[in-house]
Amino acid sequence: MNDRNRHPDRNRPSQGNPGPGPDGLSDGRLVEVHSQLARDKEEPREGFSLTPIVIVFIFCGFGFWGGLYLTRNSGNFASTAFDVNAPKAAASAGPIEFEPDAAKGEKLFVAQCAACHQPTGLGVPGAFPPLAGSPWVAGNEERLIKAVLAGLAGEIEVKGVKYNANMPNIGAGLKDAQVAHIATYVRQAWGNTAGPVMDSQVAVVRKAIGARGQYVPADLLKEHPLETK
């Protein structure tokens, strides 16, 4: 009997040491490989990432900004709220022409001047001269404009009566248009019939006199004498 027949189980894998499988690895080697892969794999960890929270806050911020923008600029979603031709129309219209407004002048006069000259324009006897029928406010516009812009200090004679009052420079804190409105009102109220005053006239006088002090009435008359009827 040859060796092959004498030892028929020599090439057969033993029950305790299985032979290689279809992939060429024995069961023992396959277990070792699986164990190594399990060790190398990162274990899952519990916790959270800040990235999703940051993204949520960013989207909330955009939503808040968008809502605020729509609230301020939506024009109530009216189709007539915005006119694309409006800027062109405004540009072609040119500068707005000033119109003296005695009604606006009256409101300014009540707030700035009526305490001394009274709403009736009659002034206070012995203290503040009248404006009604006063030659100081009629005639040359610059005389009245200068008195409003710079003020008056010293003796002044109105309608044969002398006054020694101190008129502040109320026009220094007003715009040219406001001074023009006041002067127009004074020249046309209480029976006065003088013409209106333009804001351009006030601007010229303001530039000419600068930030000077109060006028002495006699000096102002040298520049603009009272008109004789």
PDB file of N, CA and C in Angstrom, residues 12 16 35-36 63 71 78 110-112 145 161 170 178 180 188-189 192 195 205 223:
ATOM      1  N   ARG A  12      -6.340  16.384   4.371  1.00  0.00           N
ATOM      2  CA  ARG A  12      -7.679  16.864   4.766  1.00  0.00           C
ATOM      3  C   ARG A  12      -7.511  17.724   6.016  1.00  0.00           C
ATOM      4  N   GLY A  16      -9.865  20.890  14.271  1.00  0.00           N
ATOM      5  CA  GLY A  16      -9.475  22.034  15.117  1.00  0.00           C
ATOM      6  C   GLY A  16      -8.803  23.128  14.349  1.00  0.00           C
ATOM      7  N   SER A  35     -10.976  41.653  13.782  1.00  0.00           N
ATOM      8  CA  SER A  35     -10.667  42.294  15.061  1.00  0.00           C
ATOM      9  C   SER A  35      -9.855  43.565  14.856  1.00  0.00           C
ATOM     10  N   GLN A  36      -8.884  43.489  13.924  1.00  0.00           N
ATOM     11  CA  GLN A  36      -8.047  44.662  13.649  1.00  0.00           C
ATOM     12  C   GLN A  36      -8.876  45.803  13.056  1.00  0.00           C
ATOM     13  N   GLY A  63     -34.191  86.542   7.982  1.00  0.00           N
ATOM     14  CA  GLY A  63     -35.643  86.680   8.006  1.00  0.00           C
ATOM     15  C   GLY A  63     -36.085  87.953   8.700  1.00  0.00           C
ATOM     16  N   THR A  71     -41.316  96.104   5.778  1.00  0.00           N
ATOM     17  CA  THR A  71     -42.182  96.978   6.560  1.00  0.00           C
ATOM     18  C   THR A  71     -41.921  98.448   6.242  1.00  0.00           C
ATOM     19  N   ALA A  78     -48.765  98.885  -2.591  1.00  0.00           N
ATOM     20  CA  ALA A  78     -49.651  99.550  -3.543  1.00  0.00           C
ATOM     21  C   ALA A  78     -48.929  99.758  -4.862  1.00  0.00           C
ATOM     22  N   VAL A 110     -46.237 135.779  15.316  1.00  0.00           N
ATOM     23  CA  VAL A 110     -46.819 135.517  16.634  1.00  0.00           C
ATOM     24  C   VAL A 110     -45.801 134.846  17.543  1.00  0.00           C
ATOM     25  N   ALA A 111     -44.996 133.936  16.973  1.00  0.00           N
ATOM     26  CA  ALA A 111     -44.018 133.203  17.780  1.00  0.00           C
ATOM     27  C   ALA A 111     -42.786 134.035  18.102  1.00  0.00           C
ATOM     28  N   GLN A 112     -42.395 134.947  17.197  1.00  0.00           N
ATOM     29  CA  GLN A 112     -41.119 135.640  17.342  1.00  0.00           C
ATOM     30  C   GLN A 112     -41.250 137.114  17.750  1.00  0.00           C
ATOM     31  N   ILE A 145     -35.512 144.239   6.335  1.00  0.00           N
ATOM     32  CA  ILE A 145     -34.745 142.982   6.369  1.00  0.00           C
ATOM     33  C   ILE A 145     -33.559 143.112   7.315  1.00  0.00           C
ATOM     34  N   VAL A 161     -43.372 159.655  17.758  1.00  0.00           N
ATOM     35  CA  VAL A 161     -43.146 159.222  19.139  1.00  0.00           C
ATOM     36  C   VAL A 161     -41.798 158.518  19.217  1.00  0.00           C
ATOM     37  N   ILE A 170     -33.688 138.505  15.639  1.00  0.00           N
ATOM     38  CA  ILE A 170     -34.444 137.255  15.529  1.00  0.00           C
ATOM     39  C   ILE A 170     -34.178 136.534  14.210  1.00  0.00           C
ATOM     40  N   GLN A 178     -38.126 132.133   5.885  1.00  0.00           N
ATOM     41  CA  GLN A 178     -38.904 132.508   7.068  1.00  0.00           C
ATOM     42  C   GLN A 178     -38.852 134.010   7.313  1.00  0.00           C
ATOM     43  N   ALA A 180     -38.403 136.218   5.018  1.00  0.00           N
ATOM     44  CA  ALA A 180     -39.207 136.810   3.947  1.00  0.00           C
ATOM     45  C   ALA A 180     -40.696 136.722   4.266  1.00  0.00           C
ATOM     46  N   GLN A 188     -47.877 143.865   4.978  1.00  0.00           N
ATOM     47  CA  GLN A 188     -49.219 143.766   4.387  1.00  0.00           C
ATOM     48  C   GLN A 188     -50.330 143.619   5.427  1.00  0.00           C
ATOM     49  N   ALA A 189     -50.000 143.600   6.707  1.00  0.00           N
ATOM     50  CA  ALA A 189     -51.009 143.441   7.761  1.00  0.00           C
ATOM     51  C   ALA A 189     -51.383 144.793   8.367  1.00  0.00           C
ATOM     52  N   ASN A 192     -51.294 147.957   6.334  1.00  0.00           N
ATOM     53  CA  ASN A 192     -50.093 148.240   5.544  1.00  0.00           C
ATOM     54  C   ASN A 192     -50.276 147.689   4.129  1.00  0.00           C
ATOM     55  N   GLY A 195     -45.291 145.987  -0.714  1.00  0.00           N
ATOM     56  CA  GLY A 195     -45.145 144.756  -1.478  1.00  0.00           C
ATOM     57  C   GLY A 195     -44.472 143.641  -0.684  1.00  0.00           C
ATOM     58  N   VAL A 205     -28.988 140.351   1.485  1.00  0.00           N
ATOM     59  CA  VAL A 205     -28.726 141.216   2.636  1.00  0.00           C
ATOM     60  C   VAL A 205     -27.953 140.462   3.708  1.00  0.00           C
ATOM     61  N   GLU A 223     -28.419 154.577   5.728  1.00  0.00           N
ATOM     62  CA  GLU A 223     -28.341 153.646   4.598  1.00  0.00           C
ATOM     63  C   GLU A 223     -29.652 153.608   3.816  1.00  0.00           C
TER      64      GLU A 223
END
